[in-house]
PDB file of C-alpha atoms in Angstrom:
ATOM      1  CA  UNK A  15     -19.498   5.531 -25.661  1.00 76.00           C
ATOM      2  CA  UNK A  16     -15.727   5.036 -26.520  1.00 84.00           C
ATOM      3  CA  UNK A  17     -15.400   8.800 -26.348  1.00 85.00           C
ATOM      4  CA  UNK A  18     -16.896   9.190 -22.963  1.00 87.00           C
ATOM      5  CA  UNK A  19     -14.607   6.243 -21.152  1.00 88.00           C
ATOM      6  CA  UNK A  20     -11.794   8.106 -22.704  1.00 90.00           C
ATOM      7  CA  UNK A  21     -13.274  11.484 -20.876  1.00 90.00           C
ATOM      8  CA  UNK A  22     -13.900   9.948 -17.664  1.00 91.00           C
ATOM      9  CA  UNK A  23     -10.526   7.840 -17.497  1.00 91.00           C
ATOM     10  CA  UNK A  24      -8.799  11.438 -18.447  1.00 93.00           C
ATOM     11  CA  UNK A  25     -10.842  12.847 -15.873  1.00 94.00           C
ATOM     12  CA  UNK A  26      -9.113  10.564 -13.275  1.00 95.00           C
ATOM     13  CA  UNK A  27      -6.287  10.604 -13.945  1.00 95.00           C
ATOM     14  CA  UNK A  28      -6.082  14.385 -14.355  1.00 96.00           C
ATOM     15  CA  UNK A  29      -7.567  14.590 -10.608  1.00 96.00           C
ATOM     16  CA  UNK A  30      -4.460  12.828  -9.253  1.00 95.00           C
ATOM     17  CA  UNK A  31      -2.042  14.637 -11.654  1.00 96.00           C
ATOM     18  CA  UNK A  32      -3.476  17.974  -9.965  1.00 96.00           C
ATOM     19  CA  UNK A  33      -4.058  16.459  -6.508  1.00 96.00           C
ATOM     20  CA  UNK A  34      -0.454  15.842  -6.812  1.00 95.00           C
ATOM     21  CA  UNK A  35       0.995  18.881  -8.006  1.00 96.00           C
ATOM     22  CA  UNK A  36      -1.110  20.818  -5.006  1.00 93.00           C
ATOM     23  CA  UNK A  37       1.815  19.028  -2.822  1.00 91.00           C
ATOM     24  CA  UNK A  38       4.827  20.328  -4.539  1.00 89.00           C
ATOM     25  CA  UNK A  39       6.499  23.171  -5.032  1.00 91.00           C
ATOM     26  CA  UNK A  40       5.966  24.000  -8.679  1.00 95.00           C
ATOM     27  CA  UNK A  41       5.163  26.977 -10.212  1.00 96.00           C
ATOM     28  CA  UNK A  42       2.074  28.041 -12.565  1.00 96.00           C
ATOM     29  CA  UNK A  43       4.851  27.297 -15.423  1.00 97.00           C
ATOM     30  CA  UNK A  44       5.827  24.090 -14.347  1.00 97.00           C
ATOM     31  CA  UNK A  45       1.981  22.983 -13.482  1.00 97.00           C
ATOM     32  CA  UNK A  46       0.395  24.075 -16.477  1.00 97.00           C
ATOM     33  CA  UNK A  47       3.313  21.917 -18.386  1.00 97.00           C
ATOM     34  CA  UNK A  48       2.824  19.286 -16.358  1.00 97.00           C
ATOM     35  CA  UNK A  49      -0.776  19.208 -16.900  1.00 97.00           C
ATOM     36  CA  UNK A  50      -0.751  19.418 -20.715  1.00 97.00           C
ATOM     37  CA  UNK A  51       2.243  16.724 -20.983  1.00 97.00           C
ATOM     38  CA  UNK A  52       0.115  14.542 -19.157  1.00 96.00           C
ATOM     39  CA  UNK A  53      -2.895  15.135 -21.828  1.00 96.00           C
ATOM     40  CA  UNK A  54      -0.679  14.704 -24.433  1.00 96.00           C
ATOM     41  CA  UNK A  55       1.145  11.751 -22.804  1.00 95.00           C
ATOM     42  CA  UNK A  56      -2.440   9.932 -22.188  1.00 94.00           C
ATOM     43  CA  UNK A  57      -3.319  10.843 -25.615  1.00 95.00           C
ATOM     44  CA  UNK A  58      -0.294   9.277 -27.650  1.00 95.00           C
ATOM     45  CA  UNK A  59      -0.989   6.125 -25.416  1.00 94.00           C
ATOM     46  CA  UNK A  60      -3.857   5.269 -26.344  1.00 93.00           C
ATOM     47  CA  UNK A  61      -3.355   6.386 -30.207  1.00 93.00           C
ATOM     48  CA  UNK A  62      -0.501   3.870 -30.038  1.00 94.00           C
ATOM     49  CA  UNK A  63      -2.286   1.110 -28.401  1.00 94.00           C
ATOM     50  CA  UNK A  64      -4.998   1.658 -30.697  1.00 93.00           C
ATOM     51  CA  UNK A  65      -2.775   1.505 -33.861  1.00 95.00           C
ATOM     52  CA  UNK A  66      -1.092  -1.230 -32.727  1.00 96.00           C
ATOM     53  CA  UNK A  67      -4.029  -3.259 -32.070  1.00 95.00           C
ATOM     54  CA  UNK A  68      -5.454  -2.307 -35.165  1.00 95.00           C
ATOM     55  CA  UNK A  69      -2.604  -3.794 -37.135  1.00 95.00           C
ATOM     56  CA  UNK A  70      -2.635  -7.230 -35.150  1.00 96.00           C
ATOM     57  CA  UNK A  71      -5.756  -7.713 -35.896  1.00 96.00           C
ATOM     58  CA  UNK A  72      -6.255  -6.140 -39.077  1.00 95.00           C
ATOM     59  CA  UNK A  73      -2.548  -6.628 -40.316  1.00 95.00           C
ATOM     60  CA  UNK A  74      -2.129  -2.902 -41.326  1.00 94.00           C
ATOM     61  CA  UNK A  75      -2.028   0.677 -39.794  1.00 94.00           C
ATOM     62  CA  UNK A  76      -5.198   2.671 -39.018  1.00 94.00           C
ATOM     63  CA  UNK A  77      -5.638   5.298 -42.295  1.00 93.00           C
ATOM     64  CA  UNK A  78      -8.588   7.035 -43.320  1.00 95.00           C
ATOM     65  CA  UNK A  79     -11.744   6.237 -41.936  1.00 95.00           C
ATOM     66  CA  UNK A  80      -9.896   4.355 -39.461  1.00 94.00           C
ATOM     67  CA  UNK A  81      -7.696   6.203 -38.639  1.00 95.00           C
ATOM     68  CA  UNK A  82      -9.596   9.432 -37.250  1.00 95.00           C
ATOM     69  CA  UNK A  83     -12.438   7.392 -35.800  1.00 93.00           C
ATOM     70  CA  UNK A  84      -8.795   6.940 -33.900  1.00 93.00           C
ATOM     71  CA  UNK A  85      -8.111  10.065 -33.205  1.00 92.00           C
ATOM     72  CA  UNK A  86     -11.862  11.318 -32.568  1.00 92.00           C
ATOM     73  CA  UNK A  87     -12.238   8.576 -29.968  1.00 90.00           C
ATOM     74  CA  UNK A  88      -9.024   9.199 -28.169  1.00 91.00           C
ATOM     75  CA  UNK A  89      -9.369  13.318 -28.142  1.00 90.00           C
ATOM     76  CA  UNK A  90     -10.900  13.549 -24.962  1.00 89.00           C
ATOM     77  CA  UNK A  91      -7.658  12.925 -23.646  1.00 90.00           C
ATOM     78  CA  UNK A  92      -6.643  15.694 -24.533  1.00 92.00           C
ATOM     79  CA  UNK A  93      -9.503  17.754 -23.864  1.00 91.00           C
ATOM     80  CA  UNK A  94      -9.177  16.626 -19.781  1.00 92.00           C
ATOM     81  CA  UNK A  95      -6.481  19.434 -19.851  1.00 95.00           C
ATOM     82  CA  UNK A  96      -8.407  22.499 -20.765  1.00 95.00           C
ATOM     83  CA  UNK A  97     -10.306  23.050 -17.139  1.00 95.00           C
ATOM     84  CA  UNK A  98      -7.566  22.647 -15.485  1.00 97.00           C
ATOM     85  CA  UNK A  99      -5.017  24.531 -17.607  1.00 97.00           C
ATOM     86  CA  UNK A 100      -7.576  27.635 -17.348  1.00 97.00           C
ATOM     87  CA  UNK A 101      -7.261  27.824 -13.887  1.00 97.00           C
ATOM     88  CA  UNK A 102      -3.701  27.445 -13.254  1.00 98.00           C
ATOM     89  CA  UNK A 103      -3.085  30.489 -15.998  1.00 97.00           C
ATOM     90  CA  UNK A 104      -5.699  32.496 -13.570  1.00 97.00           C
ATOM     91  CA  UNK A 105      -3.493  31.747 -11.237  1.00 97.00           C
ATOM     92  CA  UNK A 106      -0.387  32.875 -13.250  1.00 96.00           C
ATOM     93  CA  UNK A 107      -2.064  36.166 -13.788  1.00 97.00           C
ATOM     94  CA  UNK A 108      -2.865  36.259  -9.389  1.00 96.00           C
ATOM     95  CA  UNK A 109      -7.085  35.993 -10.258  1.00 97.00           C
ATOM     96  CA  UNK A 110      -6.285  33.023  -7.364  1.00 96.00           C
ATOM     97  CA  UNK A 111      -3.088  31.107  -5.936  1.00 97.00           C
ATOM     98  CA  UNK A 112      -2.108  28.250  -7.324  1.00 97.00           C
ATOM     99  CA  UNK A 113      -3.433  25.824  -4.271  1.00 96.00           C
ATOM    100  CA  UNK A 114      -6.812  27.236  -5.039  1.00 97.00           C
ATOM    101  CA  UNK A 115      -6.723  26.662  -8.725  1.00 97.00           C
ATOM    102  CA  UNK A 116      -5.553  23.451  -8.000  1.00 97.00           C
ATOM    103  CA  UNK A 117      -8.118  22.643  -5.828  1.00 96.00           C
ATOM    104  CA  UNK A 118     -10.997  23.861  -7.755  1.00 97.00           C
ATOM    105  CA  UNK A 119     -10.084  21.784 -10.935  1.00 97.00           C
ATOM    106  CA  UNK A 120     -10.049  18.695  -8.897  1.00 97.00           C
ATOM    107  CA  UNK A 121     -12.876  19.624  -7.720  1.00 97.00           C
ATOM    108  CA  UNK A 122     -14.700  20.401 -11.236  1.00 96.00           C
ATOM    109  CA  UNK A 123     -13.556  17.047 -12.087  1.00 96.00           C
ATOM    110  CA  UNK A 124     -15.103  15.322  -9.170  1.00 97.00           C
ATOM    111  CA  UNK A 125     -18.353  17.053 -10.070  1.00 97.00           C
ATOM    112  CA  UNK A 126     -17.910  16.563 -13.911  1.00 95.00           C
ATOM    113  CA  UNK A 127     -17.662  12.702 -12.530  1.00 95.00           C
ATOM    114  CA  UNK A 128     -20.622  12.826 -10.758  1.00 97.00           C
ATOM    115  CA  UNK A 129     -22.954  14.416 -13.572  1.00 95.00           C
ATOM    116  CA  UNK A 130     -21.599  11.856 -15.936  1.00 93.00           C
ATOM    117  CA  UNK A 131     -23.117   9.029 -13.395  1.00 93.00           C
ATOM    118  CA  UNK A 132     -25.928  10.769 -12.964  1.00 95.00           C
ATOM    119  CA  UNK A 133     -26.912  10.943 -16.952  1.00 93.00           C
ATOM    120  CA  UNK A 134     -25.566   7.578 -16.745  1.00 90.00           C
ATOM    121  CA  UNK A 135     -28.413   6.672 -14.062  1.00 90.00           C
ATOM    122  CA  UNK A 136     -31.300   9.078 -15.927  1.00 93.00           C
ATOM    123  CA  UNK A 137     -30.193   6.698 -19.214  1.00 91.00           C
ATOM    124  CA  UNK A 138     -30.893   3.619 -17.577  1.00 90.00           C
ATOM    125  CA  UNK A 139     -34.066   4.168 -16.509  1.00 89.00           C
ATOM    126  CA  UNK A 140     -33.065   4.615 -12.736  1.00 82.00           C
ATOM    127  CA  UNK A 141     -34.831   7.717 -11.963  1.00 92.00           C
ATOM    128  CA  UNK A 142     -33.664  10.601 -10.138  1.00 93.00           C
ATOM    129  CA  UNK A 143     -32.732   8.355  -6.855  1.00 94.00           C
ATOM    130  CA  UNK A 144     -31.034   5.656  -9.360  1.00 92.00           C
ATOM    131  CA  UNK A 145     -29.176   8.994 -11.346  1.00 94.00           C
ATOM    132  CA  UNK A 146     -28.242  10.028  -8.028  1.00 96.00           C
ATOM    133  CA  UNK A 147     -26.516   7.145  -6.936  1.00 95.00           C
ATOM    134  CA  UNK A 148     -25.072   6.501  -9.770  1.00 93.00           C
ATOM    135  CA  UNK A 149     -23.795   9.953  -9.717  1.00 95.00           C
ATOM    136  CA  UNK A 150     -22.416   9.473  -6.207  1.00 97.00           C
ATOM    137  CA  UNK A 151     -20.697   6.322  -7.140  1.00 95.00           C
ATOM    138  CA  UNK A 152     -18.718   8.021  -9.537  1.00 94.00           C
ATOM    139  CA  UNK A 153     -17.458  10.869  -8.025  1.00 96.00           C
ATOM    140  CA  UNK A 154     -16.252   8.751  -5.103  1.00 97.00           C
ATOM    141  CA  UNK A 155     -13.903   7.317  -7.211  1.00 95.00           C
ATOM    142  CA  UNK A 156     -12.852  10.823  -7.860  1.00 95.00           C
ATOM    143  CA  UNK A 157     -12.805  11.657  -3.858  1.00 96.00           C
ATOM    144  CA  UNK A 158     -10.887   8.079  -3.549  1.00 96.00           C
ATOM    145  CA  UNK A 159      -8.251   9.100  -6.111  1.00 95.00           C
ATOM    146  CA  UNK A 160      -7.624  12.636  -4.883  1.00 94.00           C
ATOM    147  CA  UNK A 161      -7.609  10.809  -0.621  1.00 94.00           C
ATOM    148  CA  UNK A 162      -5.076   8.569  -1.968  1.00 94.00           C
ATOM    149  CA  UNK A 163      -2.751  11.057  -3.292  1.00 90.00           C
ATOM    150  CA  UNK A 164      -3.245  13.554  -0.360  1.00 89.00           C
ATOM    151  CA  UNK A 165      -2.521  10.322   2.212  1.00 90.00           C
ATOM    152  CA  UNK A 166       0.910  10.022  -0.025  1.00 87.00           C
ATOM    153  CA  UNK A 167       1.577  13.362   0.056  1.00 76.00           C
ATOM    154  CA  UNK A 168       1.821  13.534  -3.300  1.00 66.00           C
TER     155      UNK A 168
END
């Protein structure tokens, strides 16, 4: 469960980082570095808030066991930044333009969002209508996110 909340808050996040960059003037370089620095920014966060919680309550650092239940929990952070990094180096090598690359990983994560609800839904006995809605829910948050930024303009 930890795992997954990681995934889908990496998810959101990642949808505004490339909602974002669709508004500026960057270059494959410069979005595919801001995309991974993100990952990796999310990532130590949450490794350091974990650590540090772990030693208030524990009074010592996370180490073995501990310490990469740490690490597998918080990974999906990282992992957010593999979709999208794919399609901004098709985009280096002109498969599509940056925009579109852009574009399509925010949309992969909207839809990512929306099958997550939708298991989500199937697991809690909702049946398809209750997995549906559930999957609908989600991904508006995901729509919501990537509105916002495009109403900021960035």
């Amino acid at each position: 469960m930890d795992r997954l909340k990681e995934r889908i808050y990496a998810t959101i996040t990642m949808i505004a980082v490339v909602v974002g960059l669709s508004f500026g003037d960057v270059s494959s370089l410069g979005a595919v570095a801001t995309v991974l620095t993100t990952a990796l920014g999310l990532w130590l966060a949450a490794f350091v808030a974990d650590q540090q919680a772990h030693r208030t309550v524990h009074g010592h650092l996370a180490t073995g066991h501990e310490l990469r239940r740490m690490l597998y929990v918080s990974s999906p952070l990282l992992s957010c930044a593999a979709g999208p990094a794919v399609l901004i180096a098709l985009a280096a090598l002109d498969v599509l333009s940056l925009d579109a690359a852009l574009t399509v990983a925010a949309g992969v994560s909207v839809v990512s969002l929306f099958l997550w609800g939708c298991l989500g839904g199937l697991r809690m006995g909702g049946g398809p209508l209750g997995a549906v809605l559930a999957g609908l829910a989600d991904a508006a948050i995901g729509v919501a996110v990537a509105l916002v930024k495009a109403a900021a303009g960035h």
